mmCIF file of C-alpha atoms in Angstrom:
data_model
loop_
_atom_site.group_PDB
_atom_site.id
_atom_site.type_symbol
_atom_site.label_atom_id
_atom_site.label_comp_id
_atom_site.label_asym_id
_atom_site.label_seq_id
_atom_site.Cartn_x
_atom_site.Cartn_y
_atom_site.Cartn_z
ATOM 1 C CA UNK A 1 92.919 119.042 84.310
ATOM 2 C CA UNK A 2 96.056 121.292 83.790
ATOM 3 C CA UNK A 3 95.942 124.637 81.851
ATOM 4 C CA UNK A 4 97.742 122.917 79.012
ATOM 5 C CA UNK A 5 94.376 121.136 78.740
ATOM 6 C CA UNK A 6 96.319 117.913 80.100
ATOM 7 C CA UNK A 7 94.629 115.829 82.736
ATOM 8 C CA UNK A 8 96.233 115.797 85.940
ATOM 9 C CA UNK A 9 96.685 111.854 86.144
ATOM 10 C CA UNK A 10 99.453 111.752 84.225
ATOM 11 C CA UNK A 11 101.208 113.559 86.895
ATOM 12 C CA UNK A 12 100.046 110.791 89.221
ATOM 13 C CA UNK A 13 102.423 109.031 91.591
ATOM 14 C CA UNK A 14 103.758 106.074 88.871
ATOM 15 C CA UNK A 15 105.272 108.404 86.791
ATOM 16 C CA UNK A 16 106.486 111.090 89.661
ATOM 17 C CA UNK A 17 108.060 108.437 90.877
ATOM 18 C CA UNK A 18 109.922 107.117 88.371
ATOM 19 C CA UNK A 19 111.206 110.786 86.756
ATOM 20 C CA UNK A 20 112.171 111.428 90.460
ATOM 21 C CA UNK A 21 115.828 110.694 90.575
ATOM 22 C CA UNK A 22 116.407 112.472 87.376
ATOM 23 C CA UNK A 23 114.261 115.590 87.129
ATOM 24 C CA UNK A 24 115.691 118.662 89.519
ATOM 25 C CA UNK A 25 115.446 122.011 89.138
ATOM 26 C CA UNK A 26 118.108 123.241 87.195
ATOM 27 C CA UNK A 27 120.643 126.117 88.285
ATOM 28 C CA UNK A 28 120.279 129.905 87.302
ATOM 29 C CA UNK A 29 122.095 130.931 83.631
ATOM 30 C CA UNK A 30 121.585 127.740 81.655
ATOM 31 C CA UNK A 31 117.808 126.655 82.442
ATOM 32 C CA UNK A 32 117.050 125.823 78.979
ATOM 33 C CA UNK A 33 120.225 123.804 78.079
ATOM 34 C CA UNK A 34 119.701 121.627 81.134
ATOM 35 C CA UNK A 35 116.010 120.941 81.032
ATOM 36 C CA UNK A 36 116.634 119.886 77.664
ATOM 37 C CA UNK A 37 119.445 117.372 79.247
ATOM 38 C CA UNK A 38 117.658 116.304 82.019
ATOM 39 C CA UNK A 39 114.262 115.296 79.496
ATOM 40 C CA UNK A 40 116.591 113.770 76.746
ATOM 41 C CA UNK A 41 117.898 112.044 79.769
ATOM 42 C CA UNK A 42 113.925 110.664 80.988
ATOM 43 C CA UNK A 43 114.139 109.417 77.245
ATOM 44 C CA UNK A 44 117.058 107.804 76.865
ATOM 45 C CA UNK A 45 116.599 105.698 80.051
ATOM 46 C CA UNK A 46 113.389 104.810 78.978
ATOM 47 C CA UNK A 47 111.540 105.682 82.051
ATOM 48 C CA UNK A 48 108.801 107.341 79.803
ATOM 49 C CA UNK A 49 108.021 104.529 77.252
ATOM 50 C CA UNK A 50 107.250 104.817 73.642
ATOM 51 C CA UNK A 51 103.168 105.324 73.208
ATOM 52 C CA UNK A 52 102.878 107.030 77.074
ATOM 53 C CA UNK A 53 102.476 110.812 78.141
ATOM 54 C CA UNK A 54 104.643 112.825 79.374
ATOM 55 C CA UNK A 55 103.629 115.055 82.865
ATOM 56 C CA UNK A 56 102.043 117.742 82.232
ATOM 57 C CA UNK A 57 103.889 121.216 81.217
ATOM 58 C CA UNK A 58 102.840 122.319 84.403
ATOM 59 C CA UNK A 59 104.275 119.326 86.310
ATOM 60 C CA UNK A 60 107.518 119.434 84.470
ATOM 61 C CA UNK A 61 108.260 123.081 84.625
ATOM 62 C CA UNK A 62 107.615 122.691 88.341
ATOM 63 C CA UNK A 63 109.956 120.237 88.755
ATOM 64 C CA UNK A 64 112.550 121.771 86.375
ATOM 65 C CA UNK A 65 112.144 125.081 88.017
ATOM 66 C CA UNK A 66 111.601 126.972 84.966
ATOM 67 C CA UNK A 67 109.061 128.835 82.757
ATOM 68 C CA UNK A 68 106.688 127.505 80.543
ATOM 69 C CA UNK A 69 107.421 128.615 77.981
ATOM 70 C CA UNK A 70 111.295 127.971 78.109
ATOM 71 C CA UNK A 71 109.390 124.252 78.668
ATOM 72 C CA UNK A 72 107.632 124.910 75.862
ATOM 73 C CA UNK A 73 111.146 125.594 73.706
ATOM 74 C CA UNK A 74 112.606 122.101 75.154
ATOM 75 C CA UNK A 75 109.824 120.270 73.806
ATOM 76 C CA UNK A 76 109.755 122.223 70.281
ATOM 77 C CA UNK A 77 113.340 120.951 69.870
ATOM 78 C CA UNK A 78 112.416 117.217 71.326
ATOM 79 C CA UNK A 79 109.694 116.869 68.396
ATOM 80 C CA UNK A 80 111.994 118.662 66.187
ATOM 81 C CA UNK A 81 113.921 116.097 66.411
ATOM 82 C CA UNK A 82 111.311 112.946 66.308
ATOM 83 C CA UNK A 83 111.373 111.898 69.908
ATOM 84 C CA UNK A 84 107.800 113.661 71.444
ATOM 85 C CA UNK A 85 104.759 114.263 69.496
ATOM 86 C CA UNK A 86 102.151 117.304 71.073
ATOM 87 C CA UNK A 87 98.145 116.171 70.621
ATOM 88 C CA UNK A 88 95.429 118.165 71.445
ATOM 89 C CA UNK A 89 92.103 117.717 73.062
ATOM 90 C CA UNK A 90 91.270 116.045 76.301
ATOM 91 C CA UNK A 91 93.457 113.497 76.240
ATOM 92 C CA UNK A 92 96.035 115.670 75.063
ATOM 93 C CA UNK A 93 99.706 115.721 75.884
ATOM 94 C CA UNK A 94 103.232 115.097 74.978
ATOM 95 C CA UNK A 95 103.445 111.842 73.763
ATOM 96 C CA UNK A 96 106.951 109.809 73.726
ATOM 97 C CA UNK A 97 107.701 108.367 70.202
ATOM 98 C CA UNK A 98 109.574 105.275 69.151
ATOM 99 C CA UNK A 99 112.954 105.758 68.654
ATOM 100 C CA UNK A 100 116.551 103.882 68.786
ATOM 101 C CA UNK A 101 117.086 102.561 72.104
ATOM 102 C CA UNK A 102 113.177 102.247 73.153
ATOM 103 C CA UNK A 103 113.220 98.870 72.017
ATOM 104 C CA UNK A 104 115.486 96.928 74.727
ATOM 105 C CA UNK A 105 117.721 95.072 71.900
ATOM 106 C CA UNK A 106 120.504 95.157 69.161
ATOM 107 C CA UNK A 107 117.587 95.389 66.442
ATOM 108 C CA UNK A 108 116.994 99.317 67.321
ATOM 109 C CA UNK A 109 120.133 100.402 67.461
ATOM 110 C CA UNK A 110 123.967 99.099 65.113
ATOM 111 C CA UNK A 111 126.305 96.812 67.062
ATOM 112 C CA UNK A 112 129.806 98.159 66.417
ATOM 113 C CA UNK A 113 132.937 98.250 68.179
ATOM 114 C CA UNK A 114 133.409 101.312 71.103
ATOM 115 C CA UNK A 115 137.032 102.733 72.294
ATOM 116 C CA UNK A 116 137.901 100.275 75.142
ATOM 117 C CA UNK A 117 138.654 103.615 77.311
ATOM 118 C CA UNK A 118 135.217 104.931 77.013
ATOM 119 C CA UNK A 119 133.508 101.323 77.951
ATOM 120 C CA UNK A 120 135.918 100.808 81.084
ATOM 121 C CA UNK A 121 135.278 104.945 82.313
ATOM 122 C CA UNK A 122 131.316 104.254 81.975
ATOM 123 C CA UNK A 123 131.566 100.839 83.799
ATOM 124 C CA UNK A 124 133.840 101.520 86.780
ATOM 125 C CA UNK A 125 132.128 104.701 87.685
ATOM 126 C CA UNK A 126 128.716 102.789 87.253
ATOM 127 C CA UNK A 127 130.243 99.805 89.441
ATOM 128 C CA UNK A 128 131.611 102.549 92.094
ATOM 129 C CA UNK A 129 128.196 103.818 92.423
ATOM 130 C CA UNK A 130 125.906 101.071 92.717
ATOM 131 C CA UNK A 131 128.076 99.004 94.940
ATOM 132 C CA UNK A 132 128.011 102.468 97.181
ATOM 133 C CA UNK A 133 124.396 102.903 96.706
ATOM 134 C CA UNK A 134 123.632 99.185 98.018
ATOM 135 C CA UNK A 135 125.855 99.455 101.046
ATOM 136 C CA UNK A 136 124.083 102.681 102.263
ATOM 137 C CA UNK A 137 120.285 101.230 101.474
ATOM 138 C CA UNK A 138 121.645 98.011 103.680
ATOM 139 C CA UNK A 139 123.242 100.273 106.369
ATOM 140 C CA UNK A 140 120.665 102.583 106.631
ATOM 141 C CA UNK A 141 117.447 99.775 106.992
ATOM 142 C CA UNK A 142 114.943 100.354 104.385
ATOM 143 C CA UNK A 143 111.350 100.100 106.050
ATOM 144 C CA UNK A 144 108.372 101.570 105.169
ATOM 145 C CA UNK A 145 107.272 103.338 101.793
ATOM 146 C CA UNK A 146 111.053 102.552 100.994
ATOM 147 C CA UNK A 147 110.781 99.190 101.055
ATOM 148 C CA UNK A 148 107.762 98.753 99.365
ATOM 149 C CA UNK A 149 109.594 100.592 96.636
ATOM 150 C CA UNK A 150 111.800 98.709 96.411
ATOM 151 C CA UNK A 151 110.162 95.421 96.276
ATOM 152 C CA UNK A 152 107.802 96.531 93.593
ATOM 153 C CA UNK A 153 110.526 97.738 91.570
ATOM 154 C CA UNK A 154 111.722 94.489 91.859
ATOM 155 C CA UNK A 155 108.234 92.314 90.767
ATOM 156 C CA UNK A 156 108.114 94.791 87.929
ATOM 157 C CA UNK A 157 111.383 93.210 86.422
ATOM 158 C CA UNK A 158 110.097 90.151 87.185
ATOM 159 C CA UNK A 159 107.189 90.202 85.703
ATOM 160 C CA UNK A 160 108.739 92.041 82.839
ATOM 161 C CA UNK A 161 108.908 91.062 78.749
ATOM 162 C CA UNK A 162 112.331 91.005 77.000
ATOM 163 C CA UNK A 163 110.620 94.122 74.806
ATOM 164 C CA UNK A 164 109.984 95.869 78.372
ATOM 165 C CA UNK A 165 112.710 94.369 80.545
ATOM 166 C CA UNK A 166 115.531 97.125 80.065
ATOM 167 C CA UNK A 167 113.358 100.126 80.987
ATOM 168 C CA UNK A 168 112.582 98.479 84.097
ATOM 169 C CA UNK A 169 116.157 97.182 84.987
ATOM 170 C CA UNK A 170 116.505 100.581 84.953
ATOM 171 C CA UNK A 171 113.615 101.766 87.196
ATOM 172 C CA UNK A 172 115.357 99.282 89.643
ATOM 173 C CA UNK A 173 118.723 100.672 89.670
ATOM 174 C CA UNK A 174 117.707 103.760 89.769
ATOM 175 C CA UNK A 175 114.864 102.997 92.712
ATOM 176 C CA UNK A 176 117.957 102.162 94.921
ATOM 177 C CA UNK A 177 120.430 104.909 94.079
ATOM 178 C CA UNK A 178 117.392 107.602 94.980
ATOM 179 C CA UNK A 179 116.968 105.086 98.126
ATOM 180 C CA UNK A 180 120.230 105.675 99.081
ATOM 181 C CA UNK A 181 119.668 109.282 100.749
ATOM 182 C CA UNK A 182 122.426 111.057 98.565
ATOM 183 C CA UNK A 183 120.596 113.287 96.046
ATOM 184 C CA UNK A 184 124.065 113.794 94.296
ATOM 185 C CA UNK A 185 124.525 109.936 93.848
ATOM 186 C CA UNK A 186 121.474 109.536 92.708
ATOM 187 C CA UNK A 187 121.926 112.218 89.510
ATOM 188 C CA UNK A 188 125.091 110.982 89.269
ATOM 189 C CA UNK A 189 123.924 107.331 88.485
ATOM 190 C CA UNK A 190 121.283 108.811 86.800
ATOM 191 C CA UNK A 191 123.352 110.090 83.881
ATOM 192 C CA UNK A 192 126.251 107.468 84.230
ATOM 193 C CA UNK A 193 123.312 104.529 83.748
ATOM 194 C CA UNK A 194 122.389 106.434 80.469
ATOM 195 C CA UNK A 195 125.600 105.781 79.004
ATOM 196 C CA UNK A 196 125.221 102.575 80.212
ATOM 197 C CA UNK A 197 121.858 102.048 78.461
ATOM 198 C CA UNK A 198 123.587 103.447 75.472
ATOM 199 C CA UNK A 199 126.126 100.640 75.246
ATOM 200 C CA UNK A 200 123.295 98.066 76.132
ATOM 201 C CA UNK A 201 121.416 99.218 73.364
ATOM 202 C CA UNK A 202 124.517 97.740 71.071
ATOM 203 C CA UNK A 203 124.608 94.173 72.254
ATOM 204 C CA UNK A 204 121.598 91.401 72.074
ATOM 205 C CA UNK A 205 119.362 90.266 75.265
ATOM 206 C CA UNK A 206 120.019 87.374 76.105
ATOM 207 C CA UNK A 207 117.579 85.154 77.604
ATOM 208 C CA UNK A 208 120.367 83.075 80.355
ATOM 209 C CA UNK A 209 121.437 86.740 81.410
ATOM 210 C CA UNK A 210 118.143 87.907 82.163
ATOM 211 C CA UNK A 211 117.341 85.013 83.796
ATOM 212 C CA UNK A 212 120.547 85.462 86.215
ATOM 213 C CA UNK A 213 120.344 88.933 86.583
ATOM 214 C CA UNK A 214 117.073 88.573 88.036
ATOM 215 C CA UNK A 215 118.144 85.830 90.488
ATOM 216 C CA UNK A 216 121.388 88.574 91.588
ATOM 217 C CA UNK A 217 118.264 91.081 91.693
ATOM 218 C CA UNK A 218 116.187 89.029 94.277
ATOM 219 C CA UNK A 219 119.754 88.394 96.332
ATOM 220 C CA UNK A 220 120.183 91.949 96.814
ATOM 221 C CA UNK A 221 117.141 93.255 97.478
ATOM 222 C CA UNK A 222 117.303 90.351 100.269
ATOM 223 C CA UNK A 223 120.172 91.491 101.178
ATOM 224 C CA UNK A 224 119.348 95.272 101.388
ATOM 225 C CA UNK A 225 116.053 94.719 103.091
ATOM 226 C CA UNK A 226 117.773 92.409 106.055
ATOM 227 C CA UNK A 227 120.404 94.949 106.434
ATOM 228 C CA UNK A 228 123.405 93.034 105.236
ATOM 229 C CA UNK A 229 125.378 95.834 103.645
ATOM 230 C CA UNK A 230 128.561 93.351 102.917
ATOM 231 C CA UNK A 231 126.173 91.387 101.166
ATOM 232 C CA UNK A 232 124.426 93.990 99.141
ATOM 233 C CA UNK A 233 127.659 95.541 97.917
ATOM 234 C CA UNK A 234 128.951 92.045 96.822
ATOM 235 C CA UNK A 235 125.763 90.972 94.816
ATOM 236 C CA UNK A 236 125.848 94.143 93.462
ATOM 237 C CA UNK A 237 129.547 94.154 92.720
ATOM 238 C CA UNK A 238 129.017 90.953 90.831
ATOM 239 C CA UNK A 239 125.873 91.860 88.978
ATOM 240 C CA UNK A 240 127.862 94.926 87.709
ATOM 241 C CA UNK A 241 130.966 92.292 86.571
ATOM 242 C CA UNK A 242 128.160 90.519 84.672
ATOM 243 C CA UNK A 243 126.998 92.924 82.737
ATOM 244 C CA UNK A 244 130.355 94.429 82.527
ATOM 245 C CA UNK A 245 131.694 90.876 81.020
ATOM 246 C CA UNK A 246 129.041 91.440 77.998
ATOM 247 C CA UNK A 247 129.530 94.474 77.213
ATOM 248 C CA UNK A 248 133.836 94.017 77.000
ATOM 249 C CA UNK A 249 133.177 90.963 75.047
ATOM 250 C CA UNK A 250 130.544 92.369 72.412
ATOM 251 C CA UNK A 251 132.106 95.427 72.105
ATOM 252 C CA UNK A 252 135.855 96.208 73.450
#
């Protein structure tokens, strides 16, 4: 158990795992603005769900590289503002509330229209990324831990419901840009797949979609784990024109 009277489980190697490509320390001057980023971030991808614990305080501001009780601020503003709730006792913890955008559909969150500028910046920078990120997990060989990884992430969408099916899309996508071997890539997809999650968040799931995107999943996961790096940057370029094709039609 932690000094925060958290057990250490929740620190365990599931959820390590999936804050990995998005929790870093953060640089000297602005520690408390950026943990606060970096956790609203964990949120708003969903990799926490709604109803599970956050690691504990001591976990975090390990990761985070800062103090507890600047961690202790972050989290004061985070329930402030309805997203984390703080119980006590021995199965204690920072708990992740509902909220808009936890829910994987168009019922949490109002469908309206979004500049055209601000769609096409958020999908060509995603598209630039992951079709990178592909190429270098084919290139490089994934073997090992890494490929296990990987292929779990992948029988976790699978296996997936529609309520759960975004936040582990996610996991996925974000499983291969932390694969790739380019800590800067992966941050950077971290924060561009946000937005992206933010504009999902607008538009209905759709059952066919789902359904395809999970076929384009299997392809490049194939494709990555037989070392085909054309092929893993063309599924992926395609799965990104998919989802791109949605989002310009339900909201550009």
């Amino acid at each position: 158990m932690s000094g925060d009277g958290t057990p250490d489980a929740d620190a365990g190697t599931g959820t390590a795992d999936r804050l990995a490509p998005v929790l870093r320390p953060v640089r000297a001057g602005n520690g408390f603005e950026e943990a606060l980023e970096q956790i609203l971030q964990v949120l708003r991808l969903g990799l926490v769900p709604p109803g599970e614990r956050l690691p504990s305080e001591r976990e975090l501001a390990g990761r985070l590289g800062i103090s507890r009780v600047t961690l202790r601020e972050v989290l004061k503003v985070l329930a402030d503002q309805g997203l984390v709730e703080s119980r006590r006792g021995r199965y204690g913890g920072t708990f992740v509330l509902p909220g808009p955008g936890t829910g994987g559909g168009a019922e949490t969150a109002p469908r309206r229209r979004t500049a055209a500028a601000d769609v096409e910046d958020t999908l060509r920078f995603r598209e630039v990324l992951e079709v990178g990120a592909a190429g270098l997990c084919a290139a490089d060989g994934l073997t090992g831990p890494a490929a296990d990884r990987l292929r779990a992430a992948l029988s976790a969408t699978r296996d997936a419901t529609p309520a759960d099916y975004r936040r582990l899309d996610t996991l996925l996508h974000l499983t291969l840009a932390e694969l790739s071997g380019s800590p800067t890539l992966a941050a950077q997809y971290a924060a561009v797949r946000a937005s992206l999650n933010d504009l999902l968040d607008r538009i209905p799931l759709l059952v066919r979609n789902l359904e395809h995107s999970q076929q384009q999943h299997a392809a490049l996961v194939e494709a990555v784990l037989e070392g085909d790096a054309d092929g893993a940057r063309e599924v992926m370029r395609e799965h990104c024109a998919g989802t791109a094709s949605l989002l310009r039609g339900f909201l550009v």
